[in-house]
Coordinates of C-alpha atoms and ligand atoms in Angstrom, one line a residue:
M1 CA 8.5 23.3 -4.8
K2 CA 9.5 25.1 -7.6
K3 CA 12.9 23.7 -8.6
I4 CA 12.6 20.4 -8.0
I5 CA 15.6 17.5 -8.3
V6 CA 13.9 13.8 -8.5
T7 CA 16.5 11.1 -8.1
G8 CA 15.1 7.5 -9.1
A9 CA 13.2 9.5 -12.0
L10 CA 12.9 6.4 -14.6
G11 CA 11.3 4.0 -11.9
Q12 CA 7.9 3.0 -11.4
I13 CA 6.7 6.1 -9.4
G14 CA 9.3 8.5 -10.6
S15 CA 8.5 8.3 -14.6
E16 CA 5.0 9.7 -13.9
L17 CA 5.8 11.6 -11.0
T18 CA 8.3 13.5 -12.8
V19 CA 5.6 14.3 -16.3
K20 CA 3.2 15.2 -12.9
L21 CA 5.0 18.1 -11.6
R22 CA 6.6 18.9 -14.9
D23 CA 2.7 19.7 -16.0
I24 CA 2.3 21.5 -12.7
Y25 CA 5.5 23.6 -12.1
G26 CA 7.1 23.6 -15.7
E27 CA 9.1 21.5 -17.7
D28 CA 12.4 23.1 -16.9
N29 CA 11.9 23.4 -13.1
V30 CA 12.0 19.6 -12.4
L31 CA 15.3 17.8 -12.9
A32 CA 15.0 14.5 -13.4
T33 CA 18.1 12.0 -12.1
D34 CA 18.5 8.2 -12.8
I35 CA 20.8 5.9 -12.7
R36 CA 20.4 4.8 -16.5
K37 CA 19.4 7.3 -19.1
P38 CA 16.0 7.5 -20.3
E39 CA 15.2 5.8 -24.3
D40 CA 13.9 9.5 -25.2
I41 CA 15.3 12.4 -23.3
C42 CA 12.9 14.9 -22.8
G43 CA 13.0 17.6 -20.0
P44 CA 16.5 18.3 -18.0
F45 CA 17.9 14.9 -17.2
E46 CA 21.3 14.0 -15.5
L47 CA 22.7 10.5 -14.9
L48 CA 23.0 10.2 -10.8
D49 CA 24.2 7.2 -8.9
V50 CA 22.6 8.1 -5.8
T51 CA 25.6 6.8 -3.5
D52 CA 27.6 9.6 -5.3
A53 CA 26.9 12.5 -2.5
K54 CA 29.4 14.4 -4.5
K55 CA 27.8 14.3 -7.7
M56 CA 24.2 14.9 -5.9
Y57 CA 25.1 17.7 -4.4
E58 CA 26.7 19.4 -7.7
L59 CA 23.4 18.8 -9.5
S60 CA 21.2 20.1 -6.5
K61 CA 23.2 23.1 -6.4
D62 CA 23.8 23.8 -10.2
F63 CA 20.3 23.5 -10.9
E64 CA 19.4 25.5 -7.6
A65 CA 16.8 23.1 -6.6
D66 CA 14.8 23.8 -3.6
T67 CA 13.1 20.6 -3.1
M68 CA 14.5 17.3 -3.0
I69 CA 12.1 14.2 -4.3
H70 CA 14.0 10.7 -3.6
M71 CA 12.7 8.0 -5.0
A72 CA 15.9 5.9 -5.9
A73 CA 15.5 2.9 -3.8
L74 CA 15.3 -1.4 -4.2
L75 CA 11.5 -2.9 -3.6
S76 CA 11.2 -5.4 -0.9
A77 CA 11.6 -9.0 -3.0
T78 CA 14.8 -7.5 -4.7
A79 CA 16.0 -6.4 -1.3
E80 CA 15.7 -9.9 0.1
K81 CA 17.9 -11.4 -2.6
N82 CA 21.0 -9.1 -1.9
P83 CA 20.4 -7.6 1.7
L84 CA 23.8 -5.8 1.6
F85 CA 23.4 -4.5 -1.7
A86 CA 20.3 -2.9 -0.6
W87 CA 21.3 -1.6 2.8
N88 CA 24.2 0.1 0.9
L89 CA 21.8 1.6 -2.2
N90 CA 18.4 2.4 0.3
M91 CA 20.5 3.8 3.2
G92 CA 23.3 5.3 1.6
G93 CA 21.1 6.8 -1.0
L94 CA 18.9 8.4 2.0
M95 CA 21.4 9.9 3.8
N96 CA 23.2 11.6 1.0
A97 CA 19.9 13.3 -0.1
L98 CA 19.0 14.3 3.6
E99 CA 22.5 15.9 3.6
V100 CA 22.4 17.4 0.5
S101 CA 18.9 18.8 1.7
R102 CA 20.6 20.1 5.0
E103 CA 23.3 21.5 3.2
L104 CA 21.1 23.2 0.7
D105 CA 18.2 23.8 2.5
L106 CA 15.6 21.7 0.1
Q107 CA 12.7 20.8 1.1
F108 CA 12.4 16.9 0.9
F109 CA 10.2 13.8 0.5
T110 CA 11.0 10.1 0.3
P111 CA 8.5 7.2 0.7
S112 CA 8.3 4.7 3.4
S113 CA 6.0 1.8 2.7
I114 CA 3.9 -0.5 4.2
G115 CA 6.6 -2.9 4.6
A116 CA 7.5 -0.8 7.7
F117 CA 5.2 -2.7 9.6
G118 CA 6.0 -6.5 10.7
P119 CA 4.3 -9.8 12.1
S120 CA 3.8 -8.1 15.7
T121 CA 2.1 -5.1 14.1
P122 CA -1.8 -4.9 14.4
K123 CA -2.9 -6.3 10.8
D124 CA -6.4 -4.4 10.8
N125 CA -6.9 -0.9 10.7
T126 CA -3.3 -0.7 11.0
P127 CA -2.8 2.6 13.5
Q128 CA -0.3 5.3 12.5
D129 CA 1.7 5.2 15.7
T130 CA 2.4 1.4 16.4
L131 CA 4.7 -1.4 16.5
Q132 CA 7.3 -1.6 13.8
R133 CA 9.2 -4.7 13.6
P134 CA 9.8 -5.5 10.4
T135 CA 11.5 -8.8 9.5
T136 CA 12.5 -8.1 5.8
M137 CA 15.8 -5.7 5.1
Y138 CA 13.1 -3.5 3.0
G139 CA 11.2 -2.9 6.0
V140 CA 14.4 -2.3 8.1
N141 CA 15.7 0.3 6.0
K142 CA 12.2 1.8 5.8
V143 CA 11.7 2.0 9.6
A144 CA 15.3 3.4 9.7
G145 CA 14.5 6.4 7.1
E146 CA 11.4 7.3 8.9
L147 CA 13.3 7.7 11.6
L148 CA 16.0 9.3 10.1
C149 CA 13.9 12.1 8.3
D150 CA 12.1 12.8 11.3
Y151 CA 16.2 13.2 12.8
Y152 CA 17.0 15.3 10.3
F153 CA 13.7 17.8 10.8
N154 CA 14.2 18.0 14.4
R155 CA 18.1 18.3 14.5
F156 CA 18.3 20.5 11.5
G157 CA 15.3 21.4 10.2
V158 CA 15.2 20.3 7.4
D159 CA 11.3 19.9 5.8
T160 CA 11.3 16.5 5.5
R161 CA 7.8 14.6 4.1
G162 CA 6.7 10.9 3.8
V163 CA 4.1 8.8 3.4
R164 CA 3.5 4.6 4.0
F165 CA 2.8 3.7 0.4
P166 CA 0.8 0.8 -0.2
G167 CA 1.3 -1.2 -3.2
L168 CA 0.9 1.1 -6.3
I169 CA -0.8 0.1 -9.4
S170 CA -0.4 2.0 -12.6
Y171 CA -0.4 1.0 -16.4
A172 CA 2.6 3.3 -17.2
T173 CA 5.5 1.9 -16.0
P174 CA 5.9 -1.7 -14.7
P175 CA 7.2 -2.4 -11.3
G176 CA 10.1 -4.3 -10.8
G177 CA 11.2 -6.0 -7.6
G178 CA 7.7 -5.7 -5.2
T179 CA 5.9 -8.1 -3.5
T180 CA 2.5 -6.4 -4.3
D181 CA 3.4 -6.1 -8.2
Y182 CA 0.9 -9.1 -8.7
A183 CA -1.7 -6.7 -8.7
V184 CA 0.0 -4.9 -11.7
D185 CA 0.7 -8.1 -13.4
I186 CA -2.2 -9.6 -13.3
Y187 CA -4.0 -6.8 -15.7
Y188 CA -1.3 -7.0 -18.3
K189 CA -1.9 -10.9 -18.4
A190 CA -5.7 -10.6 -18.2
V191 CA -5.4 -8.3 -21.2
E192 CA -2.7 -10.3 -23.1
Q193 CA -3.6 -13.9 -22.3
G194 CA -6.6 -14.1 -20.7
R195 CA -5.1 -16.0 -17.5
Y196 CA -2.7 -15.3 -14.4
T197 CA -0.7 -17.3 -12.1
S198 CA -0.9 -15.6 -8.8
Y199 CA 2.4 -15.6 -6.4
I200 CA 0.4 -14.6 -3.7
A201 CA -2.0 -17.1 -1.9
E202 CA -5.7 -16.5 -2.0
G203 CA -7.0 -14.9 1.1
T204 CA -3.5 -12.4 1.5
Y205 CA -5.1 -8.9 2.1
M206 CA -2.7 -6.1 1.4
D207 CA -3.2 -2.0 1.1
M208 CA -3.2 -0.9 -2.7
M209 CA -3.5 2.7 -4.3
Y210 CA -4.0 3.6 -7.8
M211 CA -1.3 5.7 -9.3
P212 CA -3.3 8.9 -9.9
D213 CA -3.7 8.9 -6.1
A214 CA -0.8 8.2 -5.3
L215 CA 1.1 11.4 -7.1
Q216 CA -1.7 13.4 -6.1
A217 CA -0.7 12.7 -2.3
I218 CA 3.0 13.3 -2.8
V219 CA 2.1 17.2 -4.6
N220 CA -0.6 17.7 -1.7
L221 CA 1.8 16.5 1.3
M222 CA 4.7 19.0 0.0
E223 CA 2.3 21.7 -0.4
A224 CA 0.7 21.5 3.1
D225 CA 1.1 23.5 5.9
G226 CA 4.0 22.3 7.5
S227 CA 2.6 23.7 11.0
K228 CA -0.3 21.7 11.2
L229 CA 1.8 18.3 10.3
K230 CA 2.7 16.3 13.5
H231 CA 3.4 13.0 11.5
R232 CA 6.0 14.5 8.9
N233 CA 7.6 11.1 7.5
A234 CA 5.4 8.1 7.6
F235 CA 2.0 9.0 7.2
N236 CA -0.3 6.1 7.0
I237 CA -2.2 6.0 3.4
S238 CA -4.2 3.6 1.6
A239 CA -6.8 3.5 -0.9
M240 CA -8.1 -0.1 -0.9
S241 CA -7.3 -3.2 0.6
F242 CA -8.0 -6.9 -1.3
E243 CA -6.8 -10.6 -1.6
P244 CA -6.4 -11.9 -5.2
S245 CA -9.5 -13.6 -5.6
Q246 CA -11.2 -10.1 -5.3
I247 CA -9.3 -8.5 -8.1
A248 CA -9.8 -11.7 -9.9
A249 CA -13.4 -11.2 -9.7
E250 CA -13.2 -7.6 -10.9
I251 CA -11.4 -7.9 -13.7
K252 CA -14.2 -11.0 -14.7
K253 CA -16.8 -8.9 -14.6
H254 CA -14.8 -7.3 -18.0
I255 CA -13.4 -10.4 -19.6
P256 CA -15.8 -12.8 -18.8
S257 CA -13.4 -15.9 -19.6
F258 CA -10.6 -15.0 -17.5
K259 CA -9.2 -17.2 -15.1
M260 CA -6.5 -17.5 -12.2
D261 CA -5.0 -20.4 -10.3
Y262 CA -2.0 -20.0 -7.8
T263 CA 1.8 -21.1 -7.7
V264 CA 2.9 -19.1 -4.3
D265 CA 6.2 -17.9 -4.1
P266 CA 7.6 -18.6 -0.6
V267 CA 9.5 -15.4 -0.2
R268 CA 7.1 -13.3 -1.6
Q269 CA 4.4 -14.8 0.5
A270 CA 6.2 -14.2 3.9
I271 CA 6.8 -10.8 3.1
A272 CA 3.3 -10.3 2.0
D273 CA 2.1 -12.5 5.6
S274 CA 4.3 -9.9 7.8
W275 CA 2.6 -7.2 6.5
P276 CA -0.7 -5.4 7.7
N277 CA -4.0 -6.6 5.9
A278 CA -5.2 -2.7 5.8
I279 CA -4.0 0.4 7.5
D280 CA -5.7 3.6 9.2
S281 CA -5.2 6.5 7.3
S282 CA -7.0 8.8 9.5
A283 CA -3.7 10.8 10.5
A284 CA -3.4 11.6 6.4
V285 CA -6.7 13.0 5.9
E286 CA -6.4 15.1 9.4
E287 CA -3.1 16.7 9.0
W288 CA -3.3 17.3 5.4
G289 CA -6.2 16.1 3.4
F290 CA -5.5 12.9 1.7
K291 CA -7.8 11.3 -0.1
A292 CA -7.7 8.8 -3.0
D293 CA -10.4 8.8 -6.4
F294 CA -10.1 5.5 -7.1
D295 CA -11.5 2.1 -5.4
L296 CA -10.9 -1.4 -7.0
E297 CA -14.2 -0.9 -9.3
K298 CA -12.9 2.3 -11.0
M299 CA -9.5 1.3 -11.0
T300 CA -9.8 -1.9 -12.8
I301 CA -12.0 0.1 -15.3
D302 CA -9.5 2.6 -16.0
M303 CA -6.4 -0.2 -16.2
L304 CA -8.3 -2.5 -18.6
E305 CA -8.9 0.5 -20.5
K306 CA -5.7 1.9 -20.9
L307 CA -3.6 -1.3 -21.5
K308 CA -6.0 -2.6 -24.2
V309 CA -4.7 1.0 -25.9
K310 CA -1.4 0.1 -24.9
L311 CA -0.5 -3.3 -25.4
N312 CA -2.5 -2.7 -28.7
Q313 CA -4.9 -5.2 -28.3
K314 CA -8.3 -6.0 -28.3
A315 CA -9.2 -7.5 -24.4
I316 CA -9.7 -11.0 -24.2
S317 CA -13.6 -11.4 -23.3
Ligands
AKB401 C1 6.7 -3.5 -2.7 O1 5.6 -4.7 -2.6 O2 7.7 -3.8 -2.5 C2 6.3 -2.2 -2.5 C3 5.8 -1.6 -1.4 C4 4.5 -2.1 -0.7 O3 6.4 -0.9 -0.7 N1 5.4 -2.4 -3.4

């Protein structure tokens, strides 16, 4: 990766990934693009609607990109509200990005998700290669995306790579429209109000990861020796699996007065129930050395410290 175009660069992952890539490869070597303008522009930025194939091609060519990191997509809960729009954006954007990568010979990354699994998938220690019959539009998009990326590698030799991300947790940019977002909101509300109402029911386990580990995983996979990759586009990766009362208990260690109750949202609960409890990341470990530094305990310490500063507030204790 030397000259990288990033789509969805103002999103939850894109905003932090762009900063990390610029630190590693140089500010002028990373072109950030998004459908809206950033509040402060620092570094190369262009407006891009990923359904506009011509503009995506022109921006990539003019920038002399050698890598495309395609992040623009709707997350699970938003996609469920407007499935047709999700299909058009998630699949249309991906097809355009793959085509541009084929035409300009770009290395390519796009994320899949634990959402690519469904209720018939084994729930615990979910294997790398297993049944994938998701019941959400987001999941349908992710499975189709994994297959398309494999197709572009096998058929056209495009160097496509990807991971199945779990829920990602970060203090920097809030997520929007995901099912796992409760695990981000809970930290904000703990610091701001000392209490949280969870829309996910007690006992619902999902895989999660702290953002620094997710960003490092993208860099490591893209830098990995391609000849060693057997599962190019859909590596299971996870750092931890927990359910709401466990994250609440961890927060309570630092904010003893913290309280949590539940008002379950049936739509997001149904999505969560269709996903695995805990996936097996061993293929990623074996093929390109995936590792995560943050567990629930370490992540909670960091999140609360950083949010206290960000929200300019003494944490409630
Ligand atoms: C979501 O909840 O939609 C995402 C994901 C797990 O892909 N965070």
